PDB file of C-alpha atoms in Angstrom:
ATOM      1  CA  UNK A   1       0.000   0.000   0.000  1.00  0.00           C
ATOM      2  CA  UNK A   2       1.414   3.333  -1.034  1.00  0.00           C
ATOM      3  CA  UNK A   3       0.807   6.201   1.330  1.00  0.00           C
ATOM      4  CA  UNK A   4       1.903   9.778   0.728  1.00  0.00           C
ATOM      5  CA  UNK A   5       2.367  11.306   4.160  1.00  0.00           C
ATOM      6  CA  UNK A   6       3.359  14.859   3.237  1.00  0.00           C
ATOM      7  CA  UNK A   7       4.234  17.131   0.331  1.00  0.00           C
ATOM      8  CA  UNK A   8       6.699  19.976   0.946  1.00  0.00           C
ATOM      9  CA  UNK A   9       6.384  22.151  -2.153  1.00  0.00           C
ATOM     10  CA  UNK A  10       9.076  24.703  -1.319  1.00  0.00           C
ATOM     11  CA  UNK A  11      11.731  22.000  -0.893  1.00  0.00           C
ATOM     12  CA  UNK A  12      10.311  19.646  -3.597  1.00  0.00           C
ATOM     13  CA  UNK A  13      10.121  16.840  -1.011  1.00  0.00           C
ATOM     14  CA  UNK A  14       7.641  13.979  -0.866  1.00  0.00           C
ATOM     15  CA  UNK A  15       7.434  12.000   2.383  1.00  0.00           C
ATOM     16  CA  UNK A  16       5.938   8.588   1.702  1.00  0.00           C
ATOM     17  CA  UNK A  17       5.777   4.971   2.750  1.00  0.00           C
ATOM     18  CA  UNK A  18       7.881   3.194   0.114  1.00  0.00           C
ATOM     19  CA  UNK A  19       7.462  -0.343   1.463  1.00  0.00           C
ATOM     20  CA  UNK A  20       5.535  -2.300   4.078  1.00  0.00           C
ATOM     21  CA  UNK A  21       5.767  -5.819   5.425  1.00  0.00           C
ATOM     22  CA  UNK A  22       2.600  -6.751   3.509  1.00  0.00           C
ATOM     23  CA  UNK A  23       2.868  -8.940   0.388  1.00  0.00           C
ATOM     24  CA  UNK A  24       3.461  -7.081  -2.866  1.00  0.00           C
ATOM     25  CA  UNK A  25       1.876  -7.984  -6.223  1.00  0.00           C
ATOM     26  CA  UNK A  26       4.342 -10.838  -6.703  1.00  0.00           C
ATOM     27  CA  UNK A  27       3.595 -12.193  -3.215  1.00  0.00           C
ATOM     28  CA  UNK A  28       6.984 -11.086  -1.876  1.00  0.00           C
ATOM     29  CA  UNK A  29       7.330  -9.785   1.664  1.00  0.00           C
ATOM     30  CA  UNK A  30      10.249  -7.499   2.507  1.00  0.00           C
ATOM     31  CA  UNK A  31      10.802  -7.266   6.258  1.00  0.00           C
ATOM     32  CA  UNK A  32      11.573  -3.555   6.899  1.00  0.00           C
ATOM     33  CA  UNK A  33      13.924  -4.212   9.827  1.00  0.00           C
ATOM     34  CA  UNK A  34      15.910  -6.558   7.566  1.00  0.00           C
ATOM     35  CA  UNK A  35      17.573  -3.601   5.849  1.00  0.00           C
ATOM     36  CA  UNK A  36      21.346  -4.091   6.000  1.00  0.00           C
ATOM     37  CA  UNK A  37      24.128  -1.590   5.277  1.00  0.00           C
ATOM     38  CA  UNK A  38      21.782   1.394   5.359  1.00  0.00           C
ATOM     39  CA  UNK A  39      24.788   3.695   5.624  1.00  0.00           C
ATOM     40  CA  UNK A  40      26.104   2.403   2.276  1.00  0.00           C
ATOM     41  CA  UNK A  41      22.874   3.375   0.520  1.00  0.00           C
ATOM     42  CA  UNK A  42      22.883   6.795   2.175  1.00  0.00           C
ATOM     43  CA  UNK A  43      26.359   7.527   0.737  1.00  0.00           C
ATOM     44  CA  UNK A  44      24.713   7.696  -2.703  1.00  0.00           C
ATOM     45  CA  UNK A  45      20.954   7.777  -2.014  1.00  0.00           C
ATOM     46  CA  UNK A  46      19.654   7.889  -5.570  1.00  0.00           C
ATOM     47  CA  UNK A  47      15.998   7.698  -6.448  1.00  0.00           C
ATOM     48  CA  UNK A  48      15.388   6.351  -9.936  1.00  0.00           C
ATOM     49  CA  UNK A  49      12.319   6.544 -12.112  1.00  0.00           C
ATOM     50  CA  UNK A  50      10.892   3.031 -12.585  1.00  0.00           C
ATOM     51  CA  UNK A  51      14.285   1.432 -11.776  1.00  0.00           C
ATOM     52  CA  UNK A  52      15.720   2.909 -14.980  1.00  0.00           C
ATOM     53  CA  UNK A  53      19.477   2.937 -14.443  1.00  0.00           C
ATOM     54  CA  UNK A  54      19.986   4.370 -17.937  1.00  0.00           C
ATOM     55  CA  UNK A  55      18.147   7.586 -16.995  1.00  0.00           C
ATOM     56  CA  UNK A  56      19.498  10.230 -14.635  1.00  0.00           C
ATOM     57  CA  UNK A  57      18.137   9.992 -11.070  1.00  0.00           C
ATOM     58  CA  UNK A  58      14.950  11.948 -10.375  1.00  0.00           C
ATOM     59  CA  UNK A  59      16.062  12.849  -6.869  1.00  0.00           C
ATOM     60  CA  UNK A  60      17.753  11.790  -3.678  1.00  0.00           C
ATOM     61  CA  UNK A  61      16.608  10.247  -0.442  1.00  0.00           C
ATOM     62  CA  UNK A  62      17.077  12.825   2.320  1.00  0.00           C
ATOM     63  CA  UNK A  63      15.542  10.732   5.111  1.00  0.00           C
ATOM     64  CA  UNK A  64      14.978   7.016   5.543  1.00  0.00           C
ATOM     65  CA  UNK A  65      13.043   5.705   8.533  1.00  0.00           C
ATOM     66  CA  UNK A  66      12.680   1.996   9.219  1.00  0.00           C
ATOM     67  CA  UNK A  67       9.960   0.802  11.579  1.00  0.00           C
ATOM     68  CA  UNK A  68       8.661  -2.648  12.402  1.00  0.00           C
ATOM     69  CA  UNK A  69       5.970  -2.379   9.721  1.00  0.00           C
ATOM     70  CA  UNK A  70       7.146   0.052   7.048  1.00  0.00           C
ATOM     71  CA  UNK A  71       9.876   2.096   5.430  1.00  0.00           C
ATOM     72  CA  UNK A  72       9.291   5.835   5.164  1.00  0.00           C
ATOM     73  CA  UNK A  73      11.426   7.910   2.824  1.00  0.00           C
ATOM     74  CA  UNK A  74      11.676  11.587   2.095  1.00  0.00           C
ATOM     75  CA  UNK A  75      12.553  12.161  -1.538  1.00  0.00           C
ATOM     76  CA  UNK A  76      13.945  15.500  -2.677  1.00  0.00           C
ATOM     77  CA  UNK A  77      13.172  15.797  -6.367  1.00  0.00           C
ATOM     78  CA  UNK A  78      15.838  17.182  -8.698  1.00  0.00           C
ATOM     79  CA  UNK A  79      15.534  20.523 -10.457  1.00  0.00           C
ATOM     80  CA  UNK A  80      15.041  19.001 -13.893  1.00  0.00           C
ATOM     81  CA  UNK A  81      11.892  19.231 -16.018  1.00  0.00           C
ATOM     82  CA  UNK A  82      11.224  15.477 -15.816  1.00  0.00           C
ATOM     83  CA  UNK A  83      11.759  15.284 -12.046  1.00  0.00           C
ATOM     84  CA  UNK A  84       9.564  18.363 -11.557  1.00  0.00           C
ATOM     85  CA  UNK A  85       6.808  16.756 -13.629  1.00  0.00           C
ATOM     86  CA  UNK A  86       6.973  13.628 -11.466  1.00  0.00           C
ATOM     87  CA  UNK A  87       6.933  15.747  -8.290  1.00  0.00           C
ATOM     88  CA  UNK A  88       3.737  17.405  -9.529  1.00  0.00           C
ATOM     89  CA  UNK A  89       2.163  14.026 -10.294  1.00  0.00           C
ATOM     90  CA  UNK A  90       2.943  12.808  -6.765  1.00  0.00           C
ATOM     91  CA  UNK A  91       1.683  16.114  -5.343  1.00  0.00           C
ATOM     92  CA  UNK A  92      -1.612  15.751  -7.212  1.00  0.00           C
ATOM     93  CA  UNK A  93      -2.036  12.130  -6.122  1.00  0.00           C
ATOM     94  CA  UNK A  94      -1.821  10.856  -9.692  1.00  0.00           C
ATOM     95  CA  UNK A  95       1.297   8.860  -8.794  1.00  0.00           C
ATOM     96  CA  UNK A  96       1.101   7.067  -5.436  1.00  0.00           C
ATOM     97  CA  UNK A  97       3.250   3.963  -5.704  1.00  0.00           C
ATOM     98  CA  UNK A  98       6.929   3.375  -4.973  1.00  0.00           C
ATOM     99  CA  UNK A  99       9.090   0.353  -5.626  1.00  0.00           C
ATOM    100  CA  UNK A 100      12.411  -0.627  -4.087  1.00  0.00           C
ATOM    101  CA  UNK A 101      15.328  -2.115  -5.943  1.00  0.00           C
ATOM    102  CA  UNK A 102      17.184  -4.313  -3.479  1.00  0.00           C
ATOM    103  CA  UNK A 103      19.681  -7.134  -3.214  1.00  0.00           C
ATOM    104  CA  UNK A 104      18.338 -10.115  -1.260  1.00  0.00           C
ATOM    105  CA  UNK A 105      20.681 -11.486   1.395  1.00  0.00           C
ATOM    106  CA  UNK A 106      18.473 -13.892   3.373  1.00  0.00           C
ATOM    107  CA  UNK A 107      15.099 -15.154   2.166  1.00  0.00           C
ATOM    108  CA  UNK A 108      12.771 -18.136   2.283  1.00  0.00           C
ATOM    109  CA  UNK A 109      10.164 -19.100  -0.318  1.00  0.00           C
ATOM    110  CA  UNK A 110       6.533 -18.756   0.735  1.00  0.00           C
ATOM    111  CA  UNK A 111       4.053 -21.640   0.258  1.00  0.00           C
ATOM    112  CA  UNK A 112       1.742 -19.990  -2.281  1.00  0.00           C
ATOM    113  CA  UNK A 113       3.981 -17.561  -4.167  1.00  0.00           C
ATOM    114  CA  UNK A 114       6.829 -15.179  -3.565  1.00  0.00           C
ATOM    115  CA  UNK A 115       9.482 -15.053  -0.864  1.00  0.00           C
ATOM    116  CA  UNK A 116       9.992 -13.481   2.535  1.00  0.00           C
ATOM    117  CA  UNK A 117      13.155 -11.370   2.576  1.00  0.00           C
ATOM    118  CA  UNK A 118      14.616 -11.259   6.092  1.00  0.00           C
ATOM    119  CA  UNK A 119      17.844  -9.477   5.185  1.00  0.00           C
ATOM    120  CA  UNK A 120      18.420  -7.249   2.177  1.00  0.00           C
ATOM    121  CA  UNK A 121      20.348  -4.226   0.908  1.00  0.00           C
ATOM    122  CA  UNK A 122      18.630  -1.199  -0.593  1.00  0.00           C
ATOM    123  CA  UNK A 123      20.055  -0.246  -3.985  1.00  0.00           C
ATOM    124  CA  UNK A 124      17.510   2.395  -5.067  1.00  0.00           C
ATOM    125  CA  UNK A 125      13.814   3.099  -5.074  1.00  0.00           C
TER     126      UNK A 125
END
């Protein structure tokens, strides 16, 4: 479930839940507290559009909170036309979803479909 918590227009920041411990569309469950090497991600906290590594980042993560049930990120959108357009779409509620790119470290398959990821590294979102 994607939840936008706040929009800060002056700073071009969106505060949102980017992941929860609920199953995603593929049936995968990412345990929020399983995030490893958070400091490594924060050295280069890029936010990509639709996991497109061939495009420039649309912003950076300026805050990353991990709770028992969710991951909350604050994304500062870049001062580019494309990033500004995406910021507006999030601001208007047209875009609501986020997706994390991560490297699994410890997981088990689930009975029906998907896996439960107990330990993982965030690469981008």
